[in-house]
PDB file of C-alpha atoms in Angstrom:
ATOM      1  CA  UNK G 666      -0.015   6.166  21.283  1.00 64.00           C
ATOM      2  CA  UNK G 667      -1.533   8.892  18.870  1.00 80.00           C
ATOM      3  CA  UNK G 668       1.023   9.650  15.886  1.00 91.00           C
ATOM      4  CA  UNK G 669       0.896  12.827  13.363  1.00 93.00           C
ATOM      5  CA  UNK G 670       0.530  10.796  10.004  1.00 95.00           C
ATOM      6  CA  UNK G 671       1.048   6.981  10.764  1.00 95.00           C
ATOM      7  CA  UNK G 672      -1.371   4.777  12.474  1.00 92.00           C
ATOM      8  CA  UNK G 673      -1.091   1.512  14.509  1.00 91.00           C
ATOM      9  CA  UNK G 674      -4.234  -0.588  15.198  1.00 79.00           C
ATOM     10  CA  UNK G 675      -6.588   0.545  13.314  1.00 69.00           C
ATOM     11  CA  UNK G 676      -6.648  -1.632  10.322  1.00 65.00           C
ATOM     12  CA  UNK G 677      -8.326  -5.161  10.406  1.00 65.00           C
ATOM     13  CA  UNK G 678      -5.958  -6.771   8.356  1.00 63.00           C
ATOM     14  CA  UNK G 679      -3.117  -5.073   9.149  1.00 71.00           C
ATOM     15  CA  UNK G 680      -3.718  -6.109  12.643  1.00 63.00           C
ATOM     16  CA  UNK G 681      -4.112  -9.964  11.464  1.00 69.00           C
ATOM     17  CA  UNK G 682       0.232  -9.436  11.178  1.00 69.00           C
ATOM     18  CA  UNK G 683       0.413  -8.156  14.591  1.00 71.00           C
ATOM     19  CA  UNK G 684       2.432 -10.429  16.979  1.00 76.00           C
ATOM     20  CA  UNK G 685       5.192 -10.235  19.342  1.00 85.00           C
ATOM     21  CA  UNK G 686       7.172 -10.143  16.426  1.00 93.00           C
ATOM     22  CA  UNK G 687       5.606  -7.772  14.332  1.00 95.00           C
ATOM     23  CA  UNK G 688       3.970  -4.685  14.504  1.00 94.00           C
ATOM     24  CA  UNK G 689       2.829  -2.643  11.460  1.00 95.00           C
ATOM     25  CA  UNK G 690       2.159   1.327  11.280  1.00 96.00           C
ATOM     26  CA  UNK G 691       0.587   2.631   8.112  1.00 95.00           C
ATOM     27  CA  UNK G 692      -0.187   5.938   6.645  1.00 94.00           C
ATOM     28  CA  UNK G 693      -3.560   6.183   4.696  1.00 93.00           C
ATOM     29  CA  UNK G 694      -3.587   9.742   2.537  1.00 91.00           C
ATOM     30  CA  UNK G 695      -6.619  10.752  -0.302  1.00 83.00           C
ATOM     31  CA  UNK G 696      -5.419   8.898  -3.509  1.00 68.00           C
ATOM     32  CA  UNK G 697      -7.720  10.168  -6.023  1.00 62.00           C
ATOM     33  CA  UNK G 698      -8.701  13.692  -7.472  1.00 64.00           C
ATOM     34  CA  UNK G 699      -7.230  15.702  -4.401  1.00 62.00           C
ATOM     35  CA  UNK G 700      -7.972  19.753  -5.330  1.00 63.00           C
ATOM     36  CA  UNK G 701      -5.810  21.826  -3.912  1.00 59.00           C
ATOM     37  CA  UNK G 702      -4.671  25.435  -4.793  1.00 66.00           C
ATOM     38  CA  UNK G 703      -7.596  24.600  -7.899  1.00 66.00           C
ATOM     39  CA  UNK G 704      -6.020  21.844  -9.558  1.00 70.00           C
ATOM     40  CA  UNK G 705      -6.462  18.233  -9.074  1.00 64.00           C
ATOM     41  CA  UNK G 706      -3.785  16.390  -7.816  1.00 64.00           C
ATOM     42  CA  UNK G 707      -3.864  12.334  -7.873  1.00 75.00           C
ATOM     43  CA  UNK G 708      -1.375  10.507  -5.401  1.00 76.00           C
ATOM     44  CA  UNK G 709      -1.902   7.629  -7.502  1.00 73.00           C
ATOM     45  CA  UNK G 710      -0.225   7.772 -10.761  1.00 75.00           C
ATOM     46  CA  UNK G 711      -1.957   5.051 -12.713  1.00 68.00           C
ATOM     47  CA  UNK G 712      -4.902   5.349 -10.790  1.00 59.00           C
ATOM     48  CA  UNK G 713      -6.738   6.416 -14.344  1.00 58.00           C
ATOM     49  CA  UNK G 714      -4.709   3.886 -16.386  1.00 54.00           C
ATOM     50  CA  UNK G 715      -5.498   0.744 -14.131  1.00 50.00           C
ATOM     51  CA  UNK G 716      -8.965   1.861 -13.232  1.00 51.00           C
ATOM     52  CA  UNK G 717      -8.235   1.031  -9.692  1.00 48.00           C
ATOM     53  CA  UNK G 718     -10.169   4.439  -8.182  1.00 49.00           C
ATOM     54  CA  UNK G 719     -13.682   2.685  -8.319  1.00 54.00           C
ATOM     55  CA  UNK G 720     -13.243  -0.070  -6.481  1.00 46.00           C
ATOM     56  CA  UNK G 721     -10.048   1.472  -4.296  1.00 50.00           C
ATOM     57  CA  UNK G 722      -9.648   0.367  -0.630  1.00 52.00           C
ATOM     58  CA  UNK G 723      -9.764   4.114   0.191  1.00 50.00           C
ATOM     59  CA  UNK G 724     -13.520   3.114   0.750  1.00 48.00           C
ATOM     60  CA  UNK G 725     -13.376  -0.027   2.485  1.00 49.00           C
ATOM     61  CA  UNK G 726     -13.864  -0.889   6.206  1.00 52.00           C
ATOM     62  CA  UNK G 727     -12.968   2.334   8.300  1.00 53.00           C
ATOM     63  CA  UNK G 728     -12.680   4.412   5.502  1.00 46.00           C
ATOM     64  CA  UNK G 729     -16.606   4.692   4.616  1.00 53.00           C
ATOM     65  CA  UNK G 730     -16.675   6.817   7.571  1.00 51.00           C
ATOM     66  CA  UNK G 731     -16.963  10.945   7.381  1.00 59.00           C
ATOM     67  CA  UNK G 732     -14.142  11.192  10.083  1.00 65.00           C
ATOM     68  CA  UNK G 733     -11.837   8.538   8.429  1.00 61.00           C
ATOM     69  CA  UNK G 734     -12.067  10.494   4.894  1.00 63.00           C
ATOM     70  CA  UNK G 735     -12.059  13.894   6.594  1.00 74.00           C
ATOM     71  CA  UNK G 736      -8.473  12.764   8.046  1.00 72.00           C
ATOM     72  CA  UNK G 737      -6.755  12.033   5.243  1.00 77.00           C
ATOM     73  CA  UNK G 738      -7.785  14.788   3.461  1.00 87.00           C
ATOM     74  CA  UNK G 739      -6.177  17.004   6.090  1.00 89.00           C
ATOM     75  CA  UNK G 740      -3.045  15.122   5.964  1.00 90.00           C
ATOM     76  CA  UNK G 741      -3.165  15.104   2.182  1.00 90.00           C
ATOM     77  CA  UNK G 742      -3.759  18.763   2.137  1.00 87.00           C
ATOM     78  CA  UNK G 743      -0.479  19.220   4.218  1.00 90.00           C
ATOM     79  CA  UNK G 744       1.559  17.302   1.740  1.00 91.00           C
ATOM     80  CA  UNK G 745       0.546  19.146  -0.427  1.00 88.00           C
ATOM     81  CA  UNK G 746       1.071  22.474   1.033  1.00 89.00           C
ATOM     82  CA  UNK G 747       4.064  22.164   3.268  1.00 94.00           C
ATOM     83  CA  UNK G 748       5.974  19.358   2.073  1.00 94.00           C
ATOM     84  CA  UNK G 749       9.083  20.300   4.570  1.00 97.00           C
ATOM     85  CA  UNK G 750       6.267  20.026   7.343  1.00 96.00           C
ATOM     86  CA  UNK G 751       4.875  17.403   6.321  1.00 95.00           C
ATOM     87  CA  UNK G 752       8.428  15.259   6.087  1.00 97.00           C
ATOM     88  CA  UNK G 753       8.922  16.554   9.812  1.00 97.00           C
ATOM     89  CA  UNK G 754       6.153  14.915  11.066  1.00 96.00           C
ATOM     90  CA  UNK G 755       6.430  11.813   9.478  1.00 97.00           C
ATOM     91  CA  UNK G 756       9.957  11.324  10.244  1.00 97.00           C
ATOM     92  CA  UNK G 757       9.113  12.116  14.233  1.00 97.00           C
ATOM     93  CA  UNK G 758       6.129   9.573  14.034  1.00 97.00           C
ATOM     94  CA  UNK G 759       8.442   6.708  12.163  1.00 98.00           C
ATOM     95  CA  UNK G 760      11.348   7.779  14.892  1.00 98.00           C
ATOM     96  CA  UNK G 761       8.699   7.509  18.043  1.00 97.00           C
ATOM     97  CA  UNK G 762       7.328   4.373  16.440  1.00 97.00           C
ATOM     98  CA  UNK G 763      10.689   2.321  16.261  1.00 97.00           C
ATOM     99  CA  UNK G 764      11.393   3.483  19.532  1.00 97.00           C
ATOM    100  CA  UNK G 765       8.874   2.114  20.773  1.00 96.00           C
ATOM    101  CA  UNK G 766       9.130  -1.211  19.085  1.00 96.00           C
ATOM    102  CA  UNK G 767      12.220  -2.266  19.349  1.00 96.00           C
ATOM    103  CA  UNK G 768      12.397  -1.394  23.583  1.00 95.00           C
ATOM    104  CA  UNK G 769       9.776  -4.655  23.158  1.00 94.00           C
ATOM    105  CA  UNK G 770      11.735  -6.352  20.752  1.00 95.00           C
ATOM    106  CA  UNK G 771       9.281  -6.512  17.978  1.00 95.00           C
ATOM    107  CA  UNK G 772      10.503  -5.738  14.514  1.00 96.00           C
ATOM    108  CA  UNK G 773       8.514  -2.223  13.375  1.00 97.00           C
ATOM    109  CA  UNK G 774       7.246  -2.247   9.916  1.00 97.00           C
ATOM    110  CA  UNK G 775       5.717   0.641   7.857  1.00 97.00           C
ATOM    111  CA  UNK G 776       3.241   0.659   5.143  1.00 96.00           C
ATOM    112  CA  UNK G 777       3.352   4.692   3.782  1.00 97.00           C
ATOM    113  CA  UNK G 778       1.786   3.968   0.664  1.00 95.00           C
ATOM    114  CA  UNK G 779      -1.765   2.321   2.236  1.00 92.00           C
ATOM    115  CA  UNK G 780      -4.106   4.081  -0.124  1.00 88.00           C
ATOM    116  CA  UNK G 781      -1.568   5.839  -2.211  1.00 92.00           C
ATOM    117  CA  UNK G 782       1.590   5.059  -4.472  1.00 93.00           C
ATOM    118  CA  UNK G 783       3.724   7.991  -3.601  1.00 93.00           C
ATOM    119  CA  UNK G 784       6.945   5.562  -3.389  1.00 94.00           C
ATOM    120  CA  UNK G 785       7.897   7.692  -0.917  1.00 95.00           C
ATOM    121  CA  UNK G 786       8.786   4.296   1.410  1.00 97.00           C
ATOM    122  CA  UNK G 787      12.193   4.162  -1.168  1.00 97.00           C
ATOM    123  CA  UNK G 788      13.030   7.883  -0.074  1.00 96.00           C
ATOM    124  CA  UNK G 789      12.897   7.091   3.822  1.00 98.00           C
ATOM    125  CA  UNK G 790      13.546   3.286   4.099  1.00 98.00           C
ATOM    126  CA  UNK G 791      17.470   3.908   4.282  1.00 98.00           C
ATOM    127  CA  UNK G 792      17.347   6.424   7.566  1.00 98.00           C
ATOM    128  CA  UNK G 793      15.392   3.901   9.214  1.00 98.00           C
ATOM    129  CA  UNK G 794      17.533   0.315   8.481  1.00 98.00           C
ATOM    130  CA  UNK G 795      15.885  -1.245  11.175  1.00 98.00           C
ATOM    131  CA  UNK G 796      12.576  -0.465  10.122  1.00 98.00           C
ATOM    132  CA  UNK G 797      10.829  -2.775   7.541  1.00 98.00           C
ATOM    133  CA  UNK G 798       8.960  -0.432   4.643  1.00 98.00           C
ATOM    134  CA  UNK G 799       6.862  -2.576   2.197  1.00 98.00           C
ATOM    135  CA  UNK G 800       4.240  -1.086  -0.054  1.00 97.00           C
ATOM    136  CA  UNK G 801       1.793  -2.146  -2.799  1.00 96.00           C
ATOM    137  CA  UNK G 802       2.179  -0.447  -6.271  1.00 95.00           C
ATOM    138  CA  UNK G 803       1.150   0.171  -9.484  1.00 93.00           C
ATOM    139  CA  UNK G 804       4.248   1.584 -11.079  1.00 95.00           C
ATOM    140  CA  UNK G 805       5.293  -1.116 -12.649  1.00 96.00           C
ATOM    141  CA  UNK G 806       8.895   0.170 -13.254  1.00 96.00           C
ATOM    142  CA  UNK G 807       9.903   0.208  -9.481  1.00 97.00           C
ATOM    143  CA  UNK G 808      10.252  -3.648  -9.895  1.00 97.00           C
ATOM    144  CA  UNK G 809      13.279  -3.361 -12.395  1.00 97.00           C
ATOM    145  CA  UNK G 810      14.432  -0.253 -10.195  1.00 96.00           C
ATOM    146  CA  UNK G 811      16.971  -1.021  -7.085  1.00 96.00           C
ATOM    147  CA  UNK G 812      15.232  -0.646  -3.657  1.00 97.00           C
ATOM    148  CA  UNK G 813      16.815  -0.256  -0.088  1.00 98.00           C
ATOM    149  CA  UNK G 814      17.010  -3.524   1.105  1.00 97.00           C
ATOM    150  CA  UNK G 815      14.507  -2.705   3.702  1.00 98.00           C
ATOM    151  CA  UNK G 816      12.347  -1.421   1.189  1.00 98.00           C
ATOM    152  CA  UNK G 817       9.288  -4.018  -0.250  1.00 98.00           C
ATOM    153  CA  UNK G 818       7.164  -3.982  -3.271  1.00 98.00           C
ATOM    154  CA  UNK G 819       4.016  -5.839  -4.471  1.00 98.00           C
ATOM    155  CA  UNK G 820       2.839  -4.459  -8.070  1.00 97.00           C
ATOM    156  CA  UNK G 821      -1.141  -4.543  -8.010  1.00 94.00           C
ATOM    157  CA  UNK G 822      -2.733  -5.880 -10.969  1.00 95.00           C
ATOM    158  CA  UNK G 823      -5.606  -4.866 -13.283  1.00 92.00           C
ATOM    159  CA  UNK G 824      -6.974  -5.695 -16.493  1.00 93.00           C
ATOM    160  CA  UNK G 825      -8.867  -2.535 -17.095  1.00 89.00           C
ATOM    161  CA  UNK G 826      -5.950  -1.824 -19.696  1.00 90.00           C
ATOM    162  CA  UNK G 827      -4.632  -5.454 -21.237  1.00 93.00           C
ATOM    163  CA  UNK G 828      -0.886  -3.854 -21.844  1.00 94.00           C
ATOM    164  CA  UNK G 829      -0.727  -2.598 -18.099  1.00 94.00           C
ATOM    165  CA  UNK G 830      -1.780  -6.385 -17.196  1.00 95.00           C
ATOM    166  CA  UNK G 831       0.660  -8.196 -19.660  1.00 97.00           C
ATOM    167  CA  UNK G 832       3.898  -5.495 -18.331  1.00 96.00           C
ATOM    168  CA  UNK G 833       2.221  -6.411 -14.356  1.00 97.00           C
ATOM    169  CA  UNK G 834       3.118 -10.604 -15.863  1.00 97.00           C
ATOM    170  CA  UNK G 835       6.167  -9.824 -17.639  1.00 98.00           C
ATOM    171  CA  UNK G 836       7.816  -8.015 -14.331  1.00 98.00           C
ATOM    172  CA  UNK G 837       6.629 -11.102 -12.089  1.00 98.00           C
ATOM    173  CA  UNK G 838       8.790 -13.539 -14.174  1.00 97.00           C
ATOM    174  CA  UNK G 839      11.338 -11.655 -14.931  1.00 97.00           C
ATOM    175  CA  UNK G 840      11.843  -9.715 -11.598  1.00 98.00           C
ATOM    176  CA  UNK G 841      10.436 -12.291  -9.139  1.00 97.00           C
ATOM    177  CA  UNK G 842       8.305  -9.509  -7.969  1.00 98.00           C
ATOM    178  CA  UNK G 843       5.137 -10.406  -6.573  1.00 98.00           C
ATOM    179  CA  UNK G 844       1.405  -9.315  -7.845  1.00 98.00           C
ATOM    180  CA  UNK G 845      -1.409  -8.938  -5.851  1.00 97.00           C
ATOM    181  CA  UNK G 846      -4.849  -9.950  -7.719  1.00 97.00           C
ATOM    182  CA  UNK G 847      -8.354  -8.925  -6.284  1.00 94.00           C
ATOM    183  CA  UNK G 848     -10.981 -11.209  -6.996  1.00 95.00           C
ATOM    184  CA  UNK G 849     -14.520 -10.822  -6.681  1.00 92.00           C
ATOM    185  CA  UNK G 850     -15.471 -14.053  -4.792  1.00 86.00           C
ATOM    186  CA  UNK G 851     -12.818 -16.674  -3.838  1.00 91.00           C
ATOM    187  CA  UNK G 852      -9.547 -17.296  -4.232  1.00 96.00           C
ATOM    188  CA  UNK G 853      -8.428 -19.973  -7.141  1.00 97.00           C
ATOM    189  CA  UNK G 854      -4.856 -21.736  -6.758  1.00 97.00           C
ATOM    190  CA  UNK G 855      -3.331 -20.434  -9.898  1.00 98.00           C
ATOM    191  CA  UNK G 856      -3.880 -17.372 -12.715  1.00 98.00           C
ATOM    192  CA  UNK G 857      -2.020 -17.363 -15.662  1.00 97.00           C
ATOM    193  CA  UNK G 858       0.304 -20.015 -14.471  1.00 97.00           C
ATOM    194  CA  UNK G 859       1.669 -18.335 -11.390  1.00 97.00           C
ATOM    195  CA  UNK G 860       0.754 -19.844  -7.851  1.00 98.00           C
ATOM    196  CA  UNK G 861      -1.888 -18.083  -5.976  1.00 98.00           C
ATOM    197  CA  UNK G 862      -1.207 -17.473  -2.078  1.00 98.00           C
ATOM    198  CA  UNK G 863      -3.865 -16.021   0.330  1.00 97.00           C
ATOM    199  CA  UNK G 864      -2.941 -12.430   0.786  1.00 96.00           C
ATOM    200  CA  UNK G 865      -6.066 -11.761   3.152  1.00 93.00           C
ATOM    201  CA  UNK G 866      -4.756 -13.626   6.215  1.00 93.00           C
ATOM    202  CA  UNK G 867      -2.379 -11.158   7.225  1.00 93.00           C
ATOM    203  CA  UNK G 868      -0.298  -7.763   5.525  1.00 93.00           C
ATOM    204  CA  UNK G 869       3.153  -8.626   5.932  1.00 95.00           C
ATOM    205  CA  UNK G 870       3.713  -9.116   1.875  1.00 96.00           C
ATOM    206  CA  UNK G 871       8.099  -9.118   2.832  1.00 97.00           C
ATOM    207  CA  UNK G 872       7.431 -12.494   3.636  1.00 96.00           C
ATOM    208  CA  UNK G 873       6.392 -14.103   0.878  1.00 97.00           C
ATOM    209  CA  UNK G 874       7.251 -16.033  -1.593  1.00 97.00           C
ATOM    210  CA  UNK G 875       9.097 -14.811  -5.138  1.00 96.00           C
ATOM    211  CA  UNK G 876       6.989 -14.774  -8.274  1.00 96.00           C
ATOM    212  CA  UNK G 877       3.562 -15.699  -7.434  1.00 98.00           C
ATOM    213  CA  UNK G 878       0.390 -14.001  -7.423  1.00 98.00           C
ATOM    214  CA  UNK G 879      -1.003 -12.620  -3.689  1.00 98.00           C
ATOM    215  CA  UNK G 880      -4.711 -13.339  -3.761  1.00 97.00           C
ATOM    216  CA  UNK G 881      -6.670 -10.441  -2.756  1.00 95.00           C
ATOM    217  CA  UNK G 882     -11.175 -10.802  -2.004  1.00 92.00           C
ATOM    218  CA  UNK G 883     -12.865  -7.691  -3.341  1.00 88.00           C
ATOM    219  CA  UNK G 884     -13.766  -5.186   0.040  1.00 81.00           C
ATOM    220  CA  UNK G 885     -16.069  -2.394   0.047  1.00 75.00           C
ATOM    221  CA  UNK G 886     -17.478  -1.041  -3.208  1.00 74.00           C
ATOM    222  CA  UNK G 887     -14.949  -3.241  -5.135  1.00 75.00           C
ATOM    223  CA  UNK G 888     -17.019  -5.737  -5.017  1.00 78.00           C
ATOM    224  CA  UNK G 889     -19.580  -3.971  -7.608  1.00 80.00           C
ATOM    225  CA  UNK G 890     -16.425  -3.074  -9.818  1.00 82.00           C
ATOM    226  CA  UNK G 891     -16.567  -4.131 -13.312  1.00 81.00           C
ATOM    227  CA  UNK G 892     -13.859  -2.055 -14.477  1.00 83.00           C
ATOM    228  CA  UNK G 893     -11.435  -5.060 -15.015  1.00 87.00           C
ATOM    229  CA  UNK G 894      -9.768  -4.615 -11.554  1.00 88.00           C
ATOM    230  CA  UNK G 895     -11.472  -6.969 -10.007  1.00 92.00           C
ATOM    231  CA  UNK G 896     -11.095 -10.021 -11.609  1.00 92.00           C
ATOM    232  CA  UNK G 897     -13.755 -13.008 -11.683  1.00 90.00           C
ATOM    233  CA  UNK G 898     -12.418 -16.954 -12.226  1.00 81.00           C
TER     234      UNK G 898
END
């Protein structure tokens, strides 16, 4: 099944989740430096802060390839130019998508922020109930902010700027929200006292554990990042 915006099966990992139980669909759009109508548009607010754009997954597995890139730029370009449009399509592929799911009984799940922090999964989550939405993010005040109960959030930490790392602790043990870490080369069992849980073995971050730390291995050019985002232990 081909969808407008969302996509199904073609993510390694997110495929690891896959199972009569689950199925995920996620929406990859440009994050970084996006020019349209000549200015530059970033769909990831603390991309700049957190230092996260050099070593982003944007460029890992599929998307090092032309075609990849040159599709979420198009799909980027629409949200950016028809909004309304743009909303239409998504909420026909999330729609088709459930549909489809459920007449197998597997619980549908959507990723909509999978190489962007939009938050737009908060905005759509509650005309979809039976959906699952999860997301990663960087916005570190959506963890003190109420969420849709079928709405998911994992902040993403970086130590590119020490104060954005210290708030990324301080809303883990205070919020129970979890933090996903990418490391260069393996996985240790704690950082800063928190446990550490393998985050690589499959994508479906709703069902974890409160207040620990999902371990992350550098992909793609992240693993040359010195920036502070990926972290070596």
């Amino acid at each position: 099944m081909t969808y407008n915006l969302i996509g199904v099966g073609n993510s390694a990992k997110i495929i690891k989740g896959d199972s009569e139980e689950y199925v995920t669909a996620i929406m990859y759009l440009k994050p970084y430096k996006t020019v349209y109508r000549g200015k530059v548009h970033n769909l990831c607010a603390m991309a700049d802060k957190a230092k996260c754009h050099e070593g982003c997954l944007n460029t890992a597995g599929r998307g090092q390839m032309g075609v990849v890139q040159r599709g979420r730029e198009r799909k980027t370009q629409l949200y950016f130019s028809d909004r309304i449009g743009f909303m239409d399509a998504l909420i026909n592929d999330l729609t088709v998508f459930s549909r489809r799911q459920r007449k197998k009984n597997i619980q549908p799940c959507v990723r909509l922020d999978g190489t962007s922090d939009t938050g737009m999964g908060a905005k759509v989550a509650p005309q979809f109930p039976e959906i699952q939405f999860y997301d990663y993010t960087k916005v570190i005040k959506r963890a003190y902010q109420d969420r849709p109960s079928n709405y998911h959030i994992t902040l993403s930490y970086s130590e590119a700027d020490p104060d954005y790392a210290k708030q990324v602790l301080a809303a883990v043990r205070e919020t129970g929200t979890n933090a996903a870490v990418v490391f260069r080369d393996k996985l240790p069992k704690t950082f800063k006292g928190l446990r550490v849980i393998d985050g690589d073995k499959d994508d479906l971050r709703f069902l974890d554990p409160q207040g620990v730390i999902v371990g992350l291995k550098a992909k793609g050019k992240a693993k040359q990042d010195k920036s502070g985002f990926v972290i070596d232990c």
